[in-house]
């Protein structure tokens, strides 16, 4: 069974994230969406909130599960029989950092591959931080976040 992980902050989930997760769910048997509980970053949404928003947005995708995790991704993958990391690449600017991460993870866990999916052209500009910035200035974020969690996100960002 091909089990992969889509890791990220998802602070909060955007339609760009959903596009990558949906496409991964068609390519692999099982997709774990790993919500990073990163002590170095202070997220706007708690881990529980980020997980809940993702679960609502992904309901209906039977081979996708959402988990919170901290610690080393390479170790988490080893412990959970995950063979690949799936990441979205938006622009060339994402590449250098992602390349470094992929090589590091492969050194730490040689069984672990990183698969890059190119961002859908309509999502290339989209990031969680952009969503938060627009919402904080009173802008319309309905095109950027899943419809079913739009109101919840707006309420929290006000
Ligand atoms: P960000 O905070 O930059 O939105 P995350 O850390 O939550 O990103 O990202 C998780 C994963 O989703 C990463 O692999 C990232 O490249 C990918 N991703 C985020 N936004 C998009 C997008 N608009 N299109 C494609 N992939 C994306």
Short mmCIF file of C-alpha atoms and ligand atoms in Angstrom, two decimals, residues 6-21 23 34 36 41 50 85-91 94 98 115-132, ligand 1:
data_model
loop_
_atom_site.label_atom_id
_atom_site.label_comp_id
_atom_site.label_asym_id
_atom_site.label_seq_id
_atom_site.Cartn_x
_atom_site.Cartn_y
_atom_site.Cartn_z
CA UNK A 6 1.15 16.00 2.95
CA UNK A 7 2.79 18.04 5.71
CA UNK A 8 2.19 21.72 6.41
CA UNK A 9 1.06 24.41 8.79
CA UNK A 10 -2.40 24.81 7.22
CA UNK A 11 -2.86 28.04 9.17
CA UNK A 12 -5.60 28.04 7.86
CA UNK A 13 -6.40 25.60 5.05
CA UNK A 14 -6.74 27.17 1.57
CA UNK A 15 -8.18 25.89 -1.71
CA UNK A 16 -4.54 25.55 -2.89
CA UNK A 17 -3.90 22.99 -0.11
CA UNK A 18 -7.11 21.13 -1.00
CA UNK A 19 -6.08 20.90 -4.64
CA UNK A 20 -2.78 19.21 -3.71
CA UNK A 21 -4.41 16.84 -1.18
CA UNK A 23 -4.73 15.14 -6.38
CA UNK A 34 0.16 16.14 8.79
CA UNK A 36 2.67 20.70 12.04
CA UNK A 41 6.12 29.31 14.65
CA UNK A 50 -6.44 23.61 11.98
CA UNK A 85 6.14 13.15 1.28
CA UNK A 86 3.89 15.00 -1.17
CA UNK A 87 4.41 18.74 -1.47
CA UNK A 88 2.98 21.46 -3.65
CA UNK A 89 5.38 23.70 -5.53
CA UNK A 90 4.06 27.16 -6.25
CA UNK A 91 6.95 29.02 -7.76
CA UNK A 94 9.66 27.56 -3.18
CA UNK A 98 11.97 22.40 -0.66
CA UNK A 115 7.11 13.96 -4.60
CA UNK A 116 6.39 17.47 -5.87
CA UNK A 117 3.11 18.37 -7.51
CA UNK A 118 3.02 21.63 -9.41
CA UNK A 119 0.47 24.04 -8.06
CA UNK A 120 -2.69 24.44 -10.13
CA UNK A 121 -2.23 27.64 -12.15
CA UNK A 122 -5.21 29.24 -10.41
CA UNK A 123 -3.61 28.67 -6.97
CA UNK A 124 -0.02 29.69 -7.63
CA UNK A 125 -0.28 32.95 -5.74
CA UNK A 126 -2.19 31.54 -2.78
CA UNK A 127 -0.79 31.11 0.75
CA UNK A 128 -2.26 31.00 4.24
CA UNK A 129 -0.42 34.19 5.19
CA UNK A 130 -1.95 36.02 2.21
CA UNK A 131 -5.42 34.84 3.28
CA UNK A 132 -4.83 36.16 6.82
P1 LIG B 1 1.57 28.08 3.46
O1 LIG B 1 1.57 28.47 4.91
O2 LIG B 1 2.74 28.64 2.69
O3 LIG B 1 0.27 28.29 2.77
P2 LIG B 1 1.83 25.29 4.34
O4 LIG B 1 3.04 25.13 5.17
O5 LIG B 1 0.55 25.21 5.07
O6 LIG B 1 1.89 26.57 3.42
O7 LIG B 1 1.86 24.30 3.10
C1 LIG B 1 1.64 22.93 3.13
C2 LIG B 1 1.90 22.38 1.75
O8 LIG B 1 0.95 22.88 0.83
C3 LIG B 1 3.27 22.72 1.15
O9 LIG B 1 3.72 21.63 0.41
C4 LIG B 1 2.97 23.87 0.25
O10 LIG B 1 3.91 23.97 -0.78
C5 LIG B 1 1.62 23.47 -0.27
N1 LIG B 1 0.84 24.61 -0.71
C6 LIG B 1 0.41 25.65 0.02
N2 LIG B 1 -0.30 26.51 -0.74
C7 LIG B 1 -0.30 25.98 -2.00
C8 LIG B 1 -0.84 26.41 -3.24
N3 LIG B 1 -1.50 27.56 -3.35
N4 LIG B 1 -0.66 25.62 -4.33
C9 LIG B 1 0.04 24.46 -4.20
N5 LIG B 1 0.59 24.02 -3.06
C10 LIG B 1 0.42 24.77 -1.97
#
